[in-house]
mmCIF file of C-alpha atoms in Angstrom:
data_model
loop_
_atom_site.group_PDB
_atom_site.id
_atom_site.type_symbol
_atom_site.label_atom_id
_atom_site.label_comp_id
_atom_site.label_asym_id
_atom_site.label_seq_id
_atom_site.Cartn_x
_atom_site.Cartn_y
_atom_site.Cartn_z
ATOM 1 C CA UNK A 1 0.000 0.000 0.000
ATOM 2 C CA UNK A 2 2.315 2.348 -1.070
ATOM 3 C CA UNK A 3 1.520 6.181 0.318
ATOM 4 C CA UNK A 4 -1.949 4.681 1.982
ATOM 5 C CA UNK A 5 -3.352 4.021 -1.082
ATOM 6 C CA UNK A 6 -4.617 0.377 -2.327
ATOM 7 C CA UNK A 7 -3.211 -1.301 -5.271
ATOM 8 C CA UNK A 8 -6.523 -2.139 -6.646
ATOM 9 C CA UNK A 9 -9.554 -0.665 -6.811
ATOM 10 C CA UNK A 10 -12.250 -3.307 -7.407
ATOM 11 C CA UNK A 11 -15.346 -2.652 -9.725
ATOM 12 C CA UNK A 12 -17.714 -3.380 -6.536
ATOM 13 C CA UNK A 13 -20.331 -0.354 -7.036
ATOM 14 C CA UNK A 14 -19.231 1.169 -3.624
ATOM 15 C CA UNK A 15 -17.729 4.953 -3.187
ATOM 16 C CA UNK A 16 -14.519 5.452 -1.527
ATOM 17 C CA UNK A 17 -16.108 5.865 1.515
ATOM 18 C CA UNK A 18 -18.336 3.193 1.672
ATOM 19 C CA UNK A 19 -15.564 0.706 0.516
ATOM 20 C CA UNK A 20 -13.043 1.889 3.236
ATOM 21 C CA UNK A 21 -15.722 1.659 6.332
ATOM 22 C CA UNK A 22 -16.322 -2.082 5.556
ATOM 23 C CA UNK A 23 -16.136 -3.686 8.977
ATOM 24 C CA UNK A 24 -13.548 -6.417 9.029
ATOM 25 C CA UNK A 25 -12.524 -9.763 10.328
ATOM 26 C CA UNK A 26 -9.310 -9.764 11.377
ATOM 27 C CA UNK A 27 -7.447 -12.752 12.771
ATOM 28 C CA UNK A 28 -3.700 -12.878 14.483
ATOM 29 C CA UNK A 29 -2.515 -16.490 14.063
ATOM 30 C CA UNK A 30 0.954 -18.015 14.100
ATOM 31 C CA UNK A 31 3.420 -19.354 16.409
ATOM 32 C CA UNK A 32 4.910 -16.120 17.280
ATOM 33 C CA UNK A 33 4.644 -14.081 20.604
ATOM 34 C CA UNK A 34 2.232 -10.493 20.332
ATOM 35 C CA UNK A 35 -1.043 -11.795 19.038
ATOM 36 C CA UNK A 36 -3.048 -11.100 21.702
ATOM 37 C CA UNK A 37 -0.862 -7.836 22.436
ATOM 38 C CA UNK A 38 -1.459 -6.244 18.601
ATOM 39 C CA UNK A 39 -5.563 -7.423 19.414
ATOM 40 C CA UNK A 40 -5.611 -5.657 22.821
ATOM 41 C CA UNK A 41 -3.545 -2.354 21.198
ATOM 42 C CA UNK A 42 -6.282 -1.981 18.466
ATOM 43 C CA UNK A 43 -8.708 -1.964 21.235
ATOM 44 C CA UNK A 44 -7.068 1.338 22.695
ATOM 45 C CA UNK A 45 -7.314 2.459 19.626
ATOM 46 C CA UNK A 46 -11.306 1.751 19.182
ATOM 47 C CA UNK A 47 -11.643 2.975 22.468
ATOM 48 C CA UNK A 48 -9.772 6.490 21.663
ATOM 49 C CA UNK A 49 -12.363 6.476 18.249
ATOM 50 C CA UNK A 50 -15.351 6.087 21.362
ATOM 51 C CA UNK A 51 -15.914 2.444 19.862
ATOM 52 C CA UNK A 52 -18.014 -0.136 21.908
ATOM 53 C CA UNK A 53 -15.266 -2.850 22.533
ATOM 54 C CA UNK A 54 -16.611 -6.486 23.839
ATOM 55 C CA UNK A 55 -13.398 -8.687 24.958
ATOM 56 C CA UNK A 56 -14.114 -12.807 25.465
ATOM 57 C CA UNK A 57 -10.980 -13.891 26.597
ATOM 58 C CA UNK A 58 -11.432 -17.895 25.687
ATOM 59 C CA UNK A 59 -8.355 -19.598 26.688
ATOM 60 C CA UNK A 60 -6.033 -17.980 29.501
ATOM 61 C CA UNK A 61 -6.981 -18.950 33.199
ATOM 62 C CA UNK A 62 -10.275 -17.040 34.622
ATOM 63 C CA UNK A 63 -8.102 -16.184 38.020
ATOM 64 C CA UNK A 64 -5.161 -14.515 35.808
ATOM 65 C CA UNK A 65 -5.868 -10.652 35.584
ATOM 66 C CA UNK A 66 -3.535 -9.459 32.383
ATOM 67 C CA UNK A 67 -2.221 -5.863 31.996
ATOM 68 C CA UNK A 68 -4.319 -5.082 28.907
ATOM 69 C CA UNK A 69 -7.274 -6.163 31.557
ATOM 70 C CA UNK A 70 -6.728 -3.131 33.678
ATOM 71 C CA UNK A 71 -5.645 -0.909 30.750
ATOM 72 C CA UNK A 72 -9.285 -1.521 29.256
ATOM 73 C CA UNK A 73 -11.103 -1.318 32.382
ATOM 74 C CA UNK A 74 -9.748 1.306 33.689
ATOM 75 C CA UNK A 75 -10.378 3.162 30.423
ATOM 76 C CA UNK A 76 -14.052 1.961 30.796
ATOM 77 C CA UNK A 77 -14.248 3.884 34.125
ATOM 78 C CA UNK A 78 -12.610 6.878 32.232
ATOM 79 C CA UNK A 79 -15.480 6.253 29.648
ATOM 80 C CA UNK A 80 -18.499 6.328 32.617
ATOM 81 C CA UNK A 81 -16.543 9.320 34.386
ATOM 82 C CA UNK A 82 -15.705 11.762 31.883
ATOM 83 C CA UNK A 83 -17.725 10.661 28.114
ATOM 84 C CA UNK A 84 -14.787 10.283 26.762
ATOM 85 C CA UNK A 85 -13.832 7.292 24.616
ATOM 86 C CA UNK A 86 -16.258 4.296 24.556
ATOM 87 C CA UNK A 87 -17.624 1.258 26.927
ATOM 88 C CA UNK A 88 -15.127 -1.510 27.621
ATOM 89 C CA UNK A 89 -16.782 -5.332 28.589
ATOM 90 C CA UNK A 90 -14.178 -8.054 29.581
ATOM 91 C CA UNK A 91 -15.409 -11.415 29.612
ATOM 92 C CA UNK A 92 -13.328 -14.730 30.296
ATOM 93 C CA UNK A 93 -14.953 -17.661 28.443
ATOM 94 C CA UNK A 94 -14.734 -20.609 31.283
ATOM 95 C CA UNK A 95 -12.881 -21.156 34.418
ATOM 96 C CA UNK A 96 -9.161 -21.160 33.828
ATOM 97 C CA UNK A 97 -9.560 -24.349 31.428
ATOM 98 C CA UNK A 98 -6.673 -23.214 28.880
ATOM 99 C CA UNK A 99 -3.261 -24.473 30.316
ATOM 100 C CA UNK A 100 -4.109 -26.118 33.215
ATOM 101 C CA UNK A 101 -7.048 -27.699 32.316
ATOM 102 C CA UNK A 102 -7.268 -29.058 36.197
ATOM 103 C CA UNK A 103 -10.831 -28.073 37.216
ATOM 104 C CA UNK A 104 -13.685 -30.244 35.458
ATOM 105 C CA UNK A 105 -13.625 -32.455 32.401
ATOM 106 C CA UNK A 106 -13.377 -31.696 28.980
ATOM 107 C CA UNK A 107 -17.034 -31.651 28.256
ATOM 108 C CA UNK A 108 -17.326 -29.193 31.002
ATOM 109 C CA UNK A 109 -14.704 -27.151 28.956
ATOM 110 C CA UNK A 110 -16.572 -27.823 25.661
ATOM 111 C CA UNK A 111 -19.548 -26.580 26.669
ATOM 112 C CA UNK A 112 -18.527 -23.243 28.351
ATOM 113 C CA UNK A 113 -16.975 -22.351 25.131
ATOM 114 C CA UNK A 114 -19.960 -23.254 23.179
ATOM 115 C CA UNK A 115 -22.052 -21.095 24.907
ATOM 116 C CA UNK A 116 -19.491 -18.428 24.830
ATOM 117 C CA UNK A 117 -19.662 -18.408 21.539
ATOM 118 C CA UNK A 118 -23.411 -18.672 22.379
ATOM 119 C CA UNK A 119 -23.414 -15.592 23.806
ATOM 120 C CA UNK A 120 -20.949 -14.072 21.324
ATOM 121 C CA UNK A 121 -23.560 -14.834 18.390
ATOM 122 C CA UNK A 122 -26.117 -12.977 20.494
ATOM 123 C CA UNK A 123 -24.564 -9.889 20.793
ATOM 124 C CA UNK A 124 -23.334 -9.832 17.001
ATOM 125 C CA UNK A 125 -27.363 -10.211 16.033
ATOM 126 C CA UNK A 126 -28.392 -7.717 18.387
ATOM 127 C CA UNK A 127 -25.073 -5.493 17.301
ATOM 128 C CA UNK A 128 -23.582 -4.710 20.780
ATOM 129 C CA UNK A 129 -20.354 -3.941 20.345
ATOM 130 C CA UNK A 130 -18.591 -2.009 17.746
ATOM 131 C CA UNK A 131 -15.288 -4.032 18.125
ATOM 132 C CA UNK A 132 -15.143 -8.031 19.694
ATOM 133 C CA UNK A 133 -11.977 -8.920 20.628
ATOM 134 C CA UNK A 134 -11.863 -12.781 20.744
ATOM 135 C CA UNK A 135 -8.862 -14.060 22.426
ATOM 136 C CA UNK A 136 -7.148 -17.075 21.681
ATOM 137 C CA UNK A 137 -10.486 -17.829 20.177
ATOM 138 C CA UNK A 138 -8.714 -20.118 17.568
ATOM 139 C CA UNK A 139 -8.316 -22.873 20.081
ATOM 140 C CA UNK A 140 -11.821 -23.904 21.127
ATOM 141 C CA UNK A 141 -12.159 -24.294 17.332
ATOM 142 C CA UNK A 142 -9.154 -26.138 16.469
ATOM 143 C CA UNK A 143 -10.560 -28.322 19.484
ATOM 144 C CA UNK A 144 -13.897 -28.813 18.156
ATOM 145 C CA UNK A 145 -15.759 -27.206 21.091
ATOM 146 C CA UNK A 146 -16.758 -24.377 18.457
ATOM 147 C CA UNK A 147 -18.333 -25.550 15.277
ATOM 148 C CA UNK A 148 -15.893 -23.433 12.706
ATOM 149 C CA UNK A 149 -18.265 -23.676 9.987
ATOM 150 C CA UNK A 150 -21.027 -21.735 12.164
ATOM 151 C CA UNK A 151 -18.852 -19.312 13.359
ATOM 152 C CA UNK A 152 -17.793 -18.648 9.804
ATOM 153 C CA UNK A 153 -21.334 -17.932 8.917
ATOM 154 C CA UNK A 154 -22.610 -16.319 11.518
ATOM 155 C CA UNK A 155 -19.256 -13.743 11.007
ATOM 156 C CA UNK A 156 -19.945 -13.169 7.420
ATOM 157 C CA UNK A 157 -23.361 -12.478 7.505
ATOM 158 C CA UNK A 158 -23.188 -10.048 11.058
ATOM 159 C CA UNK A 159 -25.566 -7.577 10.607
ATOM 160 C CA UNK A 160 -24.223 -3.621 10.906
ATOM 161 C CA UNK A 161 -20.599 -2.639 11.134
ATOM 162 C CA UNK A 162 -19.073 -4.951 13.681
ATOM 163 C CA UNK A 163 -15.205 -5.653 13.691
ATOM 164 C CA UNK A 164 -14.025 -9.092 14.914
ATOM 165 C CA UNK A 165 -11.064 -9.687 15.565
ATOM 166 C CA UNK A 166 -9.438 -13.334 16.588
ATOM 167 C CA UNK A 167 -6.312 -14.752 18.260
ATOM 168 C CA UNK A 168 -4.355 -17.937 18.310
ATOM 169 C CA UNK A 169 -2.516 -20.073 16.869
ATOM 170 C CA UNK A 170 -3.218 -22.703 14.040
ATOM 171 C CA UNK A 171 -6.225 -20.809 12.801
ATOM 172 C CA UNK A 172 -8.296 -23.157 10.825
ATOM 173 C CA UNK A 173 -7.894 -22.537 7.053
ATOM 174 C CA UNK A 174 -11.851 -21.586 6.768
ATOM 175 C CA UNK A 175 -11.713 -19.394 8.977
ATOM 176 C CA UNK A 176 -8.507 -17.193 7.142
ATOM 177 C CA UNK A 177 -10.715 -17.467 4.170
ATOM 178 C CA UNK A 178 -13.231 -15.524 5.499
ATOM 179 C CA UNK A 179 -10.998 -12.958 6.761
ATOM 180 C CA UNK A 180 -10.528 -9.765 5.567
ATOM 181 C CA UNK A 181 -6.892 -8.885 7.543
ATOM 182 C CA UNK A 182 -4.869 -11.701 8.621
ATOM 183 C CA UNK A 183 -1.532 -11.675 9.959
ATOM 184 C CA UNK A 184 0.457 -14.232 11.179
ATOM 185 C CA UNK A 185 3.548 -14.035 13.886
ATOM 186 C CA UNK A 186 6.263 -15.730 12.981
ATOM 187 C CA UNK A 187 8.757 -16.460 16.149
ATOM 188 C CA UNK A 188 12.782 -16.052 15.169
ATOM 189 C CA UNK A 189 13.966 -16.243 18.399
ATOM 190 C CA UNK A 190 12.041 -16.160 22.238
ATOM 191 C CA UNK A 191 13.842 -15.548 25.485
ATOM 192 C CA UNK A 192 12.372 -18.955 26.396
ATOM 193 C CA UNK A 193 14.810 -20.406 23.716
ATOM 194 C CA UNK A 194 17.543 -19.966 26.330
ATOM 195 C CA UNK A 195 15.872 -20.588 29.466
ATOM 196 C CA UNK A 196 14.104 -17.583 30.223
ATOM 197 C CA UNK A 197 10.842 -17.567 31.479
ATOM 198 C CA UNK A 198 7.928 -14.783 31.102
ATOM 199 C CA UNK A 199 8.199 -11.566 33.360
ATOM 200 C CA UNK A 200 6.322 -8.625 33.945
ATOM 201 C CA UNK A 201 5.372 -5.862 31.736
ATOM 202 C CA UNK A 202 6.233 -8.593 28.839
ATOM 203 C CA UNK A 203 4.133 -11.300 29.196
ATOM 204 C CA UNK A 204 1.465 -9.787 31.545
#
């Protein structure tokens, strides 16, 4: 995009304007480390823009509080305080069943993320949120607690402009079809190569 400005300009009926405030799926996949970080900086963003932001945090433990957490809700008490920016919801899809995966059985697991997604369809229909963060969304799917080829239609045909964007690794190939912006992080090296384990302000 050199300058801003597209390469190609499809024959699709729709002004400039129109074209450019599409709303789009975007999905951050790979084996690389800032997925989740590049989702939860775009939120800040959406939030400065006075965006409705809905995050459904799917796969890291229900008891661990992350940085971007506090950022968002603290920014949602600017929101109710002052007017500015927009309404922050943080949501954690199940009870700490990512890692661990010590408290109940797997078809307890399966069916909190089914009817997170549940609940994620819901809003999408009824148009809640200007921006869904859906973190580490990918592996409920890749899992087969999520039925991909639902969530692939019931993201295409979301009513309104509603951005959606998705983390985690291994996204399933039908879902990065139906994506408008996908990027994938690629890991070089990791301080974990050499021993080092995750510290703060890094990895939380």
């Amino acid at each position: 995009m050199p300058q801003g400005q597209p390469l190609v300009v499809p024959d699709d009926g729709l002004t400039t304007r129109q074209r450019r405030n599409r709303p789009l799926l975007i999905v951050n996949t790979g084996p690389g480390k800032g997925k989740s970080t590049a989702a939860f900086g775009l939120g800040m963003r959406a939030w400065n823009q006075s965006w409705r932001i809905g995050v459904f945090q799917f796969v890291k433990s229900a008891k661990w509080r992350v940085g971007e957490q506090s950022v968002l809700e603290t920014l949602d008490e600017v929101h109710r305080e002052t007017g500015k920016g927009g309404p922050v919801e943080w949501h954690k899809m199940g009870s700490g069943w990512s890692w661990s995966r010590k408290q109940g059985t797997e078809d307890d697991h399966a069916a909190d993320a089914a009817e997170g997604w549940a609940e994620i369809a819901r809003r999408l229909e009824r148009e809640e949120h200007d921006l869904y963060i859906l973190d580490e969304f990918t592996y409920p799917l890749k899992w087969g607690w999520v039925d991909v080829d639902e969530v692939v239609e019931t993201l295409r045909n979301r009513p309104g402009r509603q951005h959606v964007v998705i983390t985690g690794r291994d996204a399933d190939p039908r879902l990065i079809e139906a994506a408008d912006l996908v990027t994938e992080m690629a890991k070089v090296k990791h301080p974990m190569d050499v021993g080092q384990k995750g510290q703060r302000g890094i990895e939380w």
